[in-house]
DNA sequence: CGACAATACATGCACGTGCAAAGGATGCAA
DNA sequence: TTGCATCCTTTGCACGTGCATGTATTGTCG
């Protein structure tokens, strides 16, 4: 508000920012590690779970790859590989789009739906335990 | 407070948690990417910068490896490699501890100090721009 | 129609990481 | 001294990621 506030900013901001950033990194790391450990018992990684979750909530349980990569925090190549891994486990299927053969849909298989529903309580409880 | 609050928790908590988690991931990713891009112009990675910063603020500008790995968010092996990269660039030096030859100190070289001071304003401004 | 840009996904490659095992140095007990 | 446990760091390996590129399909302009 006043000039005093500005001076305070100048004097303390670097330390404050560093502490804030450090806290953010720490919290992110803590939750991520806990989530990884918990999901590992369902043979899922974090990225795998996110893709499954996105498909599960999508209409018809299907979604274009590109649309997925917008939702999930992954590059296009990383997404392609995640879906490949899920496909190898029989949790999702890929098929080409009839009208635009460039596009590829990913859909949740029954096995994928089951795995997701199984992992969901785990995911939820880990978040509940590790977020404020 | 009341029973109503508890019911609300049960009904909405999963979505709320997911949104909170998603927001955390997003903020972390945004700052990380910005920081990476900015530090790349100083030929530094985030881990490299953190090690430099830690050494710069340590007494005598030196620190045992193990102590460093406690401060920085890195495994032992990762830290060892980061220090190796910094050493190749002449930014830090490694030497054995006289009295306990198991321990290894890392110290900031003049070049390392200079690089750090050069990158510090960048680091600070990126944080200022990307944190609340 | 034919050439060229744009889109969508897959793949080769290099990089940084964690885990587990190895390497080196020290301290202690017999 | 020898043997062995311990501590600290480095290294081998596998994994997931991003970037740049490759391949196939579609859209557009002349």
mmCIF file of C-alpha atoms in Angstrom, chain A residues 13-27, chain B residues 27 127-128 130-132:
data_model
loop_
_atom_site.group_PDB
_atom_site.id
_atom_site.type_symbol
_atom_site.label_atom_id
_atom_site.label_comp_id
_atom_site.label_asym_id
_atom_site.label_seq_id
_atom_site.Cartn_x
_atom_site.Cartn_y
_atom_site.Cartn_z
ATOM 1 C CA UNK A 13 11.483 -10.577 -0.744
ATOM 2 C CA UNK A 14 14.363 -12.758 -1.816
ATOM 3 C CA UNK A 15 14.384 -14.809 1.356
ATOM 4 C CA UNK A 16 10.612 -14.970 1.472
ATOM 5 C CA UNK A 17 10.408 -16.069 -2.120
ATOM 6 C CA UNK A 18 13.065 -18.701 -1.636
ATOM 7 C CA UNK A 19 11.288 -20.068 1.414
ATOM 8 C CA UNK A 20 7.949 -20.098 -0.341
ATOM 9 C CA UNK A 21 9.446 -21.880 -3.328
ATOM 10 C CA UNK A 22 11.210 -24.369 -1.113
ATOM 11 C CA UNK A 23 7.996 -25.127 0.730
ATOM 12 C CA UNK A 24 6.184 -25.666 -2.536
ATOM 13 C CA UNK A 25 8.858 -28.048 -3.795
ATOM 14 C CA UNK A 26 8.832 -29.921 -0.530
ATOM 15 C CA UNK A 27 5.089 -30.383 -0.453
ATOM 16 C CA UNK B 27 2.023 -24.280 -9.958
ATOM 17 C CA UNK B 127 10.302 -16.590 -8.493
ATOM 18 C CA UNK B 128 8.826 -13.137 -8.025
ATOM 19 C CA UNK B 130 5.593 -16.912 -10.725
ATOM 20 C CA UNK B 131 4.707 -17.054 -7.055
ATOM 21 C CA UNK B 132 1.491 -15.533 -5.744
#
